[in-house]
Amino acid sequence: QNTTGFGKGKLHHLCRYDSKKRRHEDLGVLAVKNPDFFDFNPANGKKPPWSHGYHTLPDGTMTPLHNHMALVATRDNTLYATIIYPFTLLKIDAYRQEPPAPAEKYLKSTHQHLNQK
């Protein structure tokens, strides 16, 4: 439950577990960067059906209102989460790691090979 006084719905935080420290780290509230991805208020004034899965906080930030239904982490730390109403795939790339440059990979491989001898 949201007890912050900042909005009325739930605030969904992205968290991760650090196995070395044996504790969770709160990475903050999920926020939609492109809130115009869906027309929540069409010209006819009728709210579209199944469009109640997001809410806007007092500062204008749009966040998921209900639980996400699926979450997957990719090899580069990009996260994808689904929200049901309206069905949305959220891409969370704030923690994405850039792949190493080819030269960096080559040097690392060479260094590892030299250390084996």
mmCIF file with all atom_site columns, N, CA and C in Angstrom, residues 62-86:
data_model
loop_
_atom_site.group_PDB
_atom_site.id
_atom_site.type_symbol
_atom_site.label_atom_id
_atom_site.label_alt_id
_atom_site.label_comp_id
_atom_site.label_asym_id
_atom_site.label_entity_id
_atom_site.label_seq_id
_atom_site.pdbx_PDB_ins_code
_atom_site.Cartn_x
_atom_site.Cartn_y
_atom_site.Cartn_z
_atom_site.occupancy
_atom_site.B_iso_or_equiv
_atom_site.pdbx_formal_charge
_atom_site.auth_seq_id
_atom_site.auth_comp_id
_atom_site.auth_asym_id
_atom_site.auth_atom_id
_atom_site.pdbx_PDB_model_num
ATOM 1  N N  . MET A 1 62 ? 3.770  8.886   -14.644 1.00 0.00 ? 62 MET A N  1
ATOM 2  C CA . MET A 1 62 ? 2.855  7.759   -14.824 1.00 0.00 ? 62 MET A CA 1
ATOM 3  C C  . MET A 1 62 ? 3.550  6.487   -14.348 1.00 0.00 ? 62 MET A C  1
ATOM 4  N N  . THR A 1 63 ? 2.847  5.715   -13.518 1.00 0.00 ? 63 THR A N  1
ATOM 5  C CA . THR A 1 63 ? 3.387  4.461   -12.992 1.00 0.00 ? 63 THR A CA 1
ATOM 6  C C  . THR A 1 63 ? 2.333  3.365   -13.098 1.00 0.00 ? 63 THR A C  1
ATOM 7  N N  . PRO A 1 64 ? 2.767  2.095   -13.123 1.00 0.00 ? 64 PRO A N  1
ATOM 8  C CA . PRO A 1 64 ? 1.788  1.005   -13.107 1.00 0.00 ? 64 PRO A CA 1
ATOM 9  C C  . PRO A 1 64 ? 0.980  1.040   -11.809 1.00 0.00 ? 64 PRO A C  1
ATOM 10 N N  . LEU A 1 65 ? -0.318 0.815   -11.935 1.00 0.00 ? 65 LEU A N  1
ATOM 11 C CA . LEU A 1 65 ? -1.197 0.831   -10.769 1.00 0.00 ? 65 LEU A CA 1
ATOM 12 C C  . LEU A 1 65 ? -1.283 -0.543  -10.116 1.00 0.00 ? 65 LEU A C  1
ATOM 13 N N  . HIS A 1 66 ? -1.332 -1.572  -10.922 1.00 0.00 ? 66 HIS A N  1
ATOM 14 C CA . HIS A 1 66 ? -1.472 -2.936  -10.412 1.00 0.00 ? 66 HIS A CA 1
ATOM 15 C C  . HIS A 1 66 ? -0.166 -3.697  -10.621 1.00 0.00 ? 66 HIS A C  1
ATOM 16 N N  . ASN A 1 67 ? -0.145 -4.931  -10.191 1.00 0.00 ? 67 ASN A N  1
ATOM 17 C CA . ASN A 1 67 ? 1.060  -5.753  -10.308 1.00 0.00 ? 67 ASN A CA 1
ATOM 18 C C  . ASN A 1 67 ? 1.416  -6.032  -11.758 1.00 0.00 ? 67 ASN A C  1
ATOM 19 N N  . HIS A 1 68 ? 2.703  -6.187  -12.010 1.00 0.00 ? 68 HIS A N  1
ATOM 20 C CA . HIS A 1 68 ? 3.114  -6.657  -13.328 1.00 0.00 ? 68 HIS A CA 1
ATOM 21 C C  . HIS A 1 68 ? 2.824  -8.156  -13.392 1.00 0.00 ? 68 HIS A C  1
ATOM 22 N N  . MET A 1 69 ? 2.700  -8.684  -14.589 1.00 0.00 ? 69 MET A N  1
ATOM 23 C CA . MET A 1 69 ? 2.345  -10.095 -14.738 1.00 0.00 ? 69 MET A CA 1
ATOM 24 C C  . MET A 1 69 ? 3.536  -10.973 -15.103 1.00 0.00 ? 69 MET A C  1
ATOM 25 N N  . ALA A 1 70 ? 4.546  -10.409 -15.701 1.00 0.00 ? 70 ALA A N  1
ATOM 26 C CA . ALA A 1 70 ? 5.732  -11.180 -16.070 1.00 0.00 ? 70 ALA A CA 1
ATOM 27 C C  . ALA A 1 70 ? 6.929  -10.252 -16.011 1.00 0.00 ? 70 ALA A C  1
ATOM 28 N N  . LEU A 1 71 ? 8.081  -10.841 -15.741 1.00 0.00 ? 71 LEU A N  1
ATOM 29 C CA . LEU A 1 71 ? 9.321  -10.064 -15.701 1.00 0.00 ? 71 LEU A CA 1
ATOM 30 C C  . LEU A 1 71 ? 10.441 -10.967 -16.184 1.00 0.00 ? 71 LEU A C  1
ATOM 31 N N  . VAL A 1 72 ? 11.252 -10.449 -17.092 1.00 0.00 ? 72 VAL A N  1
ATOM 32 C CA . VAL A 1 72 ? 12.392 -11.217 -17.580 1.00 0.00 ? 72 VAL A CA 1
ATOM 33 C C  . VAL A 1 72 ? 13.608 -10.295 -17.596 1.00 0.00 ? 72 VAL A C  1
ATOM 34 N N  . ALA A 1 73 ? 14.751 -10.856 -17.230 1.00 0.00 ? 73 ALA A N  1
ATOM 35 C CA . ALA A 1 73 ? 16.026 -10.132 -17.276 1.00 0.00 ? 73 ALA A CA 1
ATOM 36 C C  . ALA A 1 73 ? 16.861 -10.728 -18.396 1.00 0.00 ? 73 ALA A C  1
ATOM 37 N N  . THR A 1 74 ? 17.404 -9.867  -19.238 1.00 0.00 ? 74 THR A N  1
ATOM 38 C CA . THR A 1 74 ? 18.228 -10.346 -20.341 1.00 0.00 ? 74 THR A CA 1
ATOM 39 C C  . THR A 1 74 ? 19.696 -10.362 -19.939 1.00 0.00 ? 74 THR A C  1
ATOM 40 N N  . ARG A 1 75 ? 20.506 -10.881 -20.813 1.00 0.00 ? 75 ARG A N  1
ATOM 41 C CA . ARG A 1 75 ? 21.932 -11.032 -20.543 1.00 0.00 ? 75 ARG A CA 1
ATOM 42 C C  . ARG A 1 75 ? 22.614 -9.692  -20.251 1.00 0.00 ? 75 ARG A C  1
ATOM 43 N N  . ASP A 1 76 ? 22.124 -8.614  -20.877 1.00 0.00 ? 76 ASP A N  1
ATOM 44 C CA . ASP A 1 76 ? 22.760 -7.302  -20.681 1.00 0.00 ? 76 ASP A CA 1
ATOM 45 C C  . ASP A 1 76 ? 22.096 -6.476  -19.576 1.00 0.00 ? 76 ASP A C  1
ATOM 46 N N  . ASN A 1 77 ? 21.282 -7.106  -18.742 1.00 0.00 ? 77 ASN A N  1
ATOM 47 C CA . ASN A 1 77 ? 20.578 -6.474  -17.611 1.00 0.00 ? 77 ASN A CA 1
ATOM 48 C C  . ASN A 1 77 ? 19.384 -5.625  -18.018 1.00 0.00 ? 77 ASN A C  1
ATOM 49 N N  . THR A 1 78 ? 18.954 -5.682  -19.272 1.00 0.00 ? 78 THR A N  1
ATOM 50 C CA . THR A 1 78 ? 17.705 -5.033  -19.647 1.00 0.00 ? 78 THR A CA 1
ATOM 51 C C  . THR A 1 78 ? 16.576 -5.878  -19.070 1.00 0.00 ? 78 THR A C  1
ATOM 52 N N  . LEU A 1 79 ? 15.579 -5.216  -18.495 1.00 0.00 ? 79 LEU A N  1
ATOM 53 C CA . LEU A 1 79 ? 14.425 -5.910  -17.929 1.00 0.00 ? 79 LEU A CA 1
ATOM 54 C C  . LEU A 1 79 ? 13.202 -5.626  -18.789 1.00 0.00 ? 79 LEU A C  1
ATOM 55 N N  . TYR A 1 80 ? 12.322 -6.613  -18.897 1.00 0.00 ? 80 TYR A N  1
ATOM 56 C CA . TYR A 1 80 ? 11.047 -6.441  -19.577 1.00 0.00 ? 80 TYR A CA 1
ATOM 57 C C  . TYR A 1 80 ? 9.957  -6.907  -18.624 1.00 0.00 ? 80 TYR A C  1
ATOM 58 N N  . ALA A 1 81 ? 8.906  -6.098  -18.493 1.00 0.00 ? 81 ALA A N  1
ATOM 59 C CA . ALA A 1 81 ? 7.784  -6.438  -17.618 1.00 0.00 ? 81 ALA A CA 1
ATOM 60 C C  . ALA A 1 81 ? 6.486  -6.195  -18.379 1.00 0.00 ? 81 ALA A C  1
ATOM 61 N N  . THR A 1 82 ? 5.487  -7.031  -18.127 1.00 0.00 ? 82 THR A N  1
ATOM 62 C CA . THR A 1 82 ? 4.189  -6.826  -18.760 1.00 0.00 ? 82 THR A CA 1
ATOM 63 C C  . THR A 1 82 ? 3.194  -6.284  -17.742 1.00 0.00 ? 82 THR A C  1
ATOM 64 N N  . ILE A 1 83 ? 2.387  -5.355  -18.219 1.00 0.00 ? 83 ILE A N  1
ATOM 65 C CA . ILE A 1 83 ? 1.264  -4.800  -17.463 1.00 0.00 ? 83 ILE A CA 1
ATOM 66 C C  . ILE A 1 83 ? 0.018  -5.183  -18.259 1.00 0.00 ? 83 ILE A C  1
ATOM 67 N N  . ILE A 1 84 ? -1.024 -5.632  -17.587 1.00 0.00 ? 84 ILE A N  1
ATOM 68 C CA . ILE A 1 84 ? -2.185 -6.177  -18.287 1.00 0.00 ? 84 ILE A CA 1
ATOM 69 C C  . ILE A 1 84 ? -3.122 -5.113  -18.863 1.00 0.00 ? 84 ILE A C  1
ATOM 70 N N  . TYR A 1 85 ? -3.409 -4.041  -18.142 1.00 0.00 ? 85 TYR A N  1
ATOM 71 C CA . TYR A 1 85 ? -4.447 -3.078  -18.568 1.00 0.00 ? 85 TYR A CA 1
ATOM 72 C C  . TYR A 1 85 ? -3.886 -1.704  -18.858 1.00 0.00 ? 85 TYR A C  1
ATOM 73 N N  . PRO A 1 86 ? -3.769 -1.247  -20.094 1.00 0.00 ? 86 PRO A N  1
ATOM 74 C CA . PRO A 1 86 ? -3.816 -2.026  -21.317 1.00 0.00 ? 86 PRO A CA 1
ATOM 75 C C  . PRO A 1 86 ? -2.552 -2.878  -21.423 1.00 0.00 ? 86 PRO A C  1
#
